[in-house]
Coordinates of C-alpha atoms and ligand atoms in Angstrom, one line a residue:
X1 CA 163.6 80.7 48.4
X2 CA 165.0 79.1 51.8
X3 CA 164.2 75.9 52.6
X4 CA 162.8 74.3 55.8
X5 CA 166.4 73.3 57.6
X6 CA 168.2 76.2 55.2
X7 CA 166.4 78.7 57.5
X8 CA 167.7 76.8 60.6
X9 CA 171.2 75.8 59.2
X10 CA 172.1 79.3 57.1
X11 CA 175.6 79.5 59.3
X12 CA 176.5 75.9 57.5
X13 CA 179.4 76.4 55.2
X14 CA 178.4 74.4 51.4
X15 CA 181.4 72.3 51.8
X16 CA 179.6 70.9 55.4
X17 CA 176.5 70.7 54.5
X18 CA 175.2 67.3 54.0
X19 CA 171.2 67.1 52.3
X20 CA 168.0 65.7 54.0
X21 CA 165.6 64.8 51.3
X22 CA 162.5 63.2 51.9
X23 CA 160.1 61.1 49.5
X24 CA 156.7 60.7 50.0
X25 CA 155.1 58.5 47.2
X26 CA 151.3 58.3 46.7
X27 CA 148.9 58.2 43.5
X28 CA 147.7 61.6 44.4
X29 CA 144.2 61.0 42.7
X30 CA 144.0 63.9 43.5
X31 CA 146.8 65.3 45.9
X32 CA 144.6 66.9 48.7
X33 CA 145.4 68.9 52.8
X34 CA 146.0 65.8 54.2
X35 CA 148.9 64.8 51.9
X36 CA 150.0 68.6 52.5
X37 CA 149.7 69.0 56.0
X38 CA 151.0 66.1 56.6
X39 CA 154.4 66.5 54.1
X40 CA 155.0 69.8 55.3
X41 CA 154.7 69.0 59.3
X42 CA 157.7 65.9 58.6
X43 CA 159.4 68.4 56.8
X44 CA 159.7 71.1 59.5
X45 CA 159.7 68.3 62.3
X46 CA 162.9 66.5 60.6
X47 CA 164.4 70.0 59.2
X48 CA 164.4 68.1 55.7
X49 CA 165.9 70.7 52.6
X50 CA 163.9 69.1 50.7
X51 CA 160.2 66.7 50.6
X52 CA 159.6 65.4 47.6
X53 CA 156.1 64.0 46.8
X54 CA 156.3 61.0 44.2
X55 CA 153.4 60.7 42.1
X56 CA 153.2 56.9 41.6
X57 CA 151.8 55.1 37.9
X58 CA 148.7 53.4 38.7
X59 CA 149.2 50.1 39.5
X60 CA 146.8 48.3 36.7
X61 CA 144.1 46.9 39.2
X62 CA 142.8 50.5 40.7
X63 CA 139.3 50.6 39.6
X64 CA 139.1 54.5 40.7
X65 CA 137.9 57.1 37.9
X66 CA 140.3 57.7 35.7
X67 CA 142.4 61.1 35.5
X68 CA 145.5 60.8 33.1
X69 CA 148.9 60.9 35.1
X70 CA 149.6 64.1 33.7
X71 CA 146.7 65.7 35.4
X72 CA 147.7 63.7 38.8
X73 CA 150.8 65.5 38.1
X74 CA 150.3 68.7 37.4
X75 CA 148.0 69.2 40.5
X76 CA 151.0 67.9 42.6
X77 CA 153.2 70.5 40.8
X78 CA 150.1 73.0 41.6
X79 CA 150.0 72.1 45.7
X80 CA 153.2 72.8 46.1
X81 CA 153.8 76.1 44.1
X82 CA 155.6 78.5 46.6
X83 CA 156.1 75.8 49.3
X84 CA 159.5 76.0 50.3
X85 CA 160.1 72.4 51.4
X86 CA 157.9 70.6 49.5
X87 CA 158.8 69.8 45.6
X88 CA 157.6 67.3 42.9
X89 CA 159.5 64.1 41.4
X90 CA 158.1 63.0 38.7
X91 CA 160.2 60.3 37.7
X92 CA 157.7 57.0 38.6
X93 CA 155.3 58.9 36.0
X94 CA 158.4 59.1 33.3
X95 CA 158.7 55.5 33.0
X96 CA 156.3 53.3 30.5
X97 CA 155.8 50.6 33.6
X98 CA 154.7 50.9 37.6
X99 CA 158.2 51.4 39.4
X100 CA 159.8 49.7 42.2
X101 CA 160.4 51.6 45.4
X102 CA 163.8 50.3 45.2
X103 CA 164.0 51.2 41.7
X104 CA 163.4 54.5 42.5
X105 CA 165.6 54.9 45.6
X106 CA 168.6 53.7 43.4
X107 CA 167.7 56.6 40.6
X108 CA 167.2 59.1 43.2
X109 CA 170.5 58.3 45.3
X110 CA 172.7 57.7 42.1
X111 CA 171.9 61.7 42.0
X112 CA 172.6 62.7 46.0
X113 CA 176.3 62.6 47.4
X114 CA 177.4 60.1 49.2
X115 CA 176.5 61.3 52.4
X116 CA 173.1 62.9 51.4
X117 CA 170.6 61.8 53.6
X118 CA 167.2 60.2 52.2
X119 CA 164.1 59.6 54.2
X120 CA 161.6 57.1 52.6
X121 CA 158.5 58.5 54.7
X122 CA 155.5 55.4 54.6
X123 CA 152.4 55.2 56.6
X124 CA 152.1 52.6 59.1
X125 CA 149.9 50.1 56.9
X126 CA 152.3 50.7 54.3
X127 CA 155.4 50.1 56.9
X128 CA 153.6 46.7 57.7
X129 CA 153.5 45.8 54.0
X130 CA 157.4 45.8 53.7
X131 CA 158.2 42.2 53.2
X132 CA 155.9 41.6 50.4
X133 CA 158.0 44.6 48.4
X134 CA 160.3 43.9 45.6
X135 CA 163.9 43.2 47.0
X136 CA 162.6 44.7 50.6
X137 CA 165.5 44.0 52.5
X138 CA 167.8 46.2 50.0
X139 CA 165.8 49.3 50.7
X140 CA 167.4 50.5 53.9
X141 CA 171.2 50.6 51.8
X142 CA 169.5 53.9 50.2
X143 CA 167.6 55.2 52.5
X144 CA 166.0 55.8 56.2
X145 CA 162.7 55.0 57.1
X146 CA 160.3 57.9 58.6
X147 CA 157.0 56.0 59.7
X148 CA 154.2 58.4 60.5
X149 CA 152.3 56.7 62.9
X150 CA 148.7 57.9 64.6
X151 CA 149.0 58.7 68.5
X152 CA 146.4 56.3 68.6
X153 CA 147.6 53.2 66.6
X154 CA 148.3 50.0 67.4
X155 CA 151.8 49.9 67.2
X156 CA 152.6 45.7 67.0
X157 CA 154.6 45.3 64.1
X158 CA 154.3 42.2 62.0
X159 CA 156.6 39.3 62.8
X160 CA 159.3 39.6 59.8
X161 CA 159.9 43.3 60.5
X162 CA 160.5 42.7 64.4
X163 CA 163.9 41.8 63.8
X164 CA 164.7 44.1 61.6
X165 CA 163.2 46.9 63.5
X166 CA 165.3 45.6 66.9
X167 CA 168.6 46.1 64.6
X168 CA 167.3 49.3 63.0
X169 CA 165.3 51.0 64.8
X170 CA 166.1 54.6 66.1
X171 CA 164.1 56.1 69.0
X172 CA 164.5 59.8 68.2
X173 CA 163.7 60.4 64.5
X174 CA 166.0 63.4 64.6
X175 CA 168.9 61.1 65.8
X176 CA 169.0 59.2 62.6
X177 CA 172.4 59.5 61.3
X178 CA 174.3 58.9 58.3
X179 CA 173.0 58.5 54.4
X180 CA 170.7 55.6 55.3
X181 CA 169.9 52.5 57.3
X182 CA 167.5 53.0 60.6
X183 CA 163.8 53.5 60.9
X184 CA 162.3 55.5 62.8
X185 CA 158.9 56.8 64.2
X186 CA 156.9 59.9 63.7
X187 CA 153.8 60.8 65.2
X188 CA 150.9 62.6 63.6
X189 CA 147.4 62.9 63.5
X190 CA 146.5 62.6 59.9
X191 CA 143.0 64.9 58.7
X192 CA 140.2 63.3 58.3
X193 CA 140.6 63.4 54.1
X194 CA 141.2 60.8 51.6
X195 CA 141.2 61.3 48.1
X196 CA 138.5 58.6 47.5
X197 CA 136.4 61.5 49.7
X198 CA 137.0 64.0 47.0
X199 CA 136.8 61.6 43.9
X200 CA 132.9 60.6 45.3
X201 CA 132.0 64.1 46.4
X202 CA 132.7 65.6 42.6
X203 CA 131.7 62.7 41.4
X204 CA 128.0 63.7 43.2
X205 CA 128.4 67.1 42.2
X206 CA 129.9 68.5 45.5
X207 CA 132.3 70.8 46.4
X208 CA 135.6 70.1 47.5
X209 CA 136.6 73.3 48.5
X210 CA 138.7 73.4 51.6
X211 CA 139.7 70.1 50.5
X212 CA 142.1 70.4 48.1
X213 CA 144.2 74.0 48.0
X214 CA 142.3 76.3 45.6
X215 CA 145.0 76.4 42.8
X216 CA 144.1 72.6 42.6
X217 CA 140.4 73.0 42.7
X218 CA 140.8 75.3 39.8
X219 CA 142.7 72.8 37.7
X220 CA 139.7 69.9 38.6
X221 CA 137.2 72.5 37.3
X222 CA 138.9 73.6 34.5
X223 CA 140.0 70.2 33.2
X224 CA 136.3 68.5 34.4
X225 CA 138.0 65.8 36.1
X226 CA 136.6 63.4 37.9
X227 CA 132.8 64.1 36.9
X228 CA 130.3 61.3 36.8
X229 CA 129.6 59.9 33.2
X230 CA 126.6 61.5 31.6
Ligands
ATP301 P1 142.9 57.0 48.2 O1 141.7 57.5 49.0 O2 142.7 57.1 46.7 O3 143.4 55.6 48.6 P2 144.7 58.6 49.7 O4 144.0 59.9 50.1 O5 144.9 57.6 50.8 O6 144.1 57.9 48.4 P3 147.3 58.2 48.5 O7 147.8 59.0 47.3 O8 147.0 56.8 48.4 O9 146.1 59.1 49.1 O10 148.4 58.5 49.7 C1 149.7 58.9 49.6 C2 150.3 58.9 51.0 O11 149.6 59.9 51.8 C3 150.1 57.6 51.7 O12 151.3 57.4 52.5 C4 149.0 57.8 52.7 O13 149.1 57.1 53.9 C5 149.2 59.3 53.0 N1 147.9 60.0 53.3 C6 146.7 59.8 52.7 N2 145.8 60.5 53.3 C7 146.4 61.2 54.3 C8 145.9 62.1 55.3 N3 144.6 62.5 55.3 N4 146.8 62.6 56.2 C9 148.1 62.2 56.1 N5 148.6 61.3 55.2 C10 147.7 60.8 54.3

């Protein structure tokens, strides 16, 4: 099956062609349209080959109901059945531990070429978070950064990442070049969906249909996750 930027880029010989993968990580409890919509619109808008979504181990502190990583998994791995540009890694959920980010971007990048080109795409709170991550400042070596931000935000970054966003920052998102190193801004209106929505609505009994594509809704059902205790 074609790709997003295959379909665009068919005439590229293999020995040009360089890859765009993106990543966008998450605990997909439980992977829903937004997520979807959202992966698939970056992936057309930036001609990505490839968006992979990360299912992340739960950090140890979520107090959400809980549905085994497997299942968090597998409904990824559902979503995206048939979706040309999106795919699944599952490699956070592999590991015994919560992973890094930079962790991660070393694994994935130890598998790309040289000149691959990786897109770490974060959400503006998540952007804003940046210097509290492990070994921050290494993360732009692997990657670029794709920041989806709301047409409606405020856009005042905090005061560590100024500097860093004067040196690194790329106007047009489609400009970024090479394997890593720039950031750059997306905008997007996110749905109104979060997955702490659909957690309490099944957990009152409710339907999440329209929610969450059907091949996932189907897996909820069947597996009876995220029911209230009897
Ligand atoms: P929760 O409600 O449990 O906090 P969530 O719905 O926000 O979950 P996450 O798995 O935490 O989902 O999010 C993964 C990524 O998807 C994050 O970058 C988050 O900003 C983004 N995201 C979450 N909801 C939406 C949405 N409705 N539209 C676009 N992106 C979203």
């Amino acid at each position: 099956m074609a790709s997003c930027a295959a379909r665009g880029r068919a005439e590229l010989s293999k020995a040009q062609a360089v890859r765009r993968i993106g990543i966008l990580g998450g605990t997909f409890d439980p992977v829903h349209i937004g997520h979807l919509r959202s992966a698939l619109e970056v992936a057309e808008f930036m001609g990505l080959d490839e968006l992979r979504l990360l299912p992340n181990a739960r950090p140890p502190h979520r107090d959400t109901p809980q549905v085994a990583a497997e299942d968090r998994l597998a409904m990824v791995r559902e979503a995206v059945q048939g979706v040309a540009c999106l795919s699944v890694d599952a490699r956070e959920l592999e590991r015994d531990k919560p992973s890094y980010t930079i962790e991660t971007l070393e694994s994935i990048r130890a598998e790309l070429a040289d000149n691959d080109q990786l897109f770490l795409v974060l959400g503006w709170d998540a952007f804003c978070g940046l210097p509290t991550w492990h070994r921050w400042e290494e993360l732009l070596q692997h990657c670029h950064i794709l920041v989806l931000q709301r047409p409606d935000a405020d856009v005042e970054p905090p005061d560590e990442l100024r500097n860093l966003l004067a040196a690194r920052s790329e106007s047009d998102p489609a400009a970024m070049s090479g394997p890593a190193g720039n950031i750059s801004f997306v905008w997007q209106t996110p749905l109104a969906v979060s997955a702490t929505q659909i957690r309490q609505l099944l957990a009152s009994g409710k339907s999440v249909r329209f929610l969450v594509p059907d091949a996932v809704l189907a897996y909820i059902e069947a597996h009876e996750l995220y029911r209230a205790p009897n």
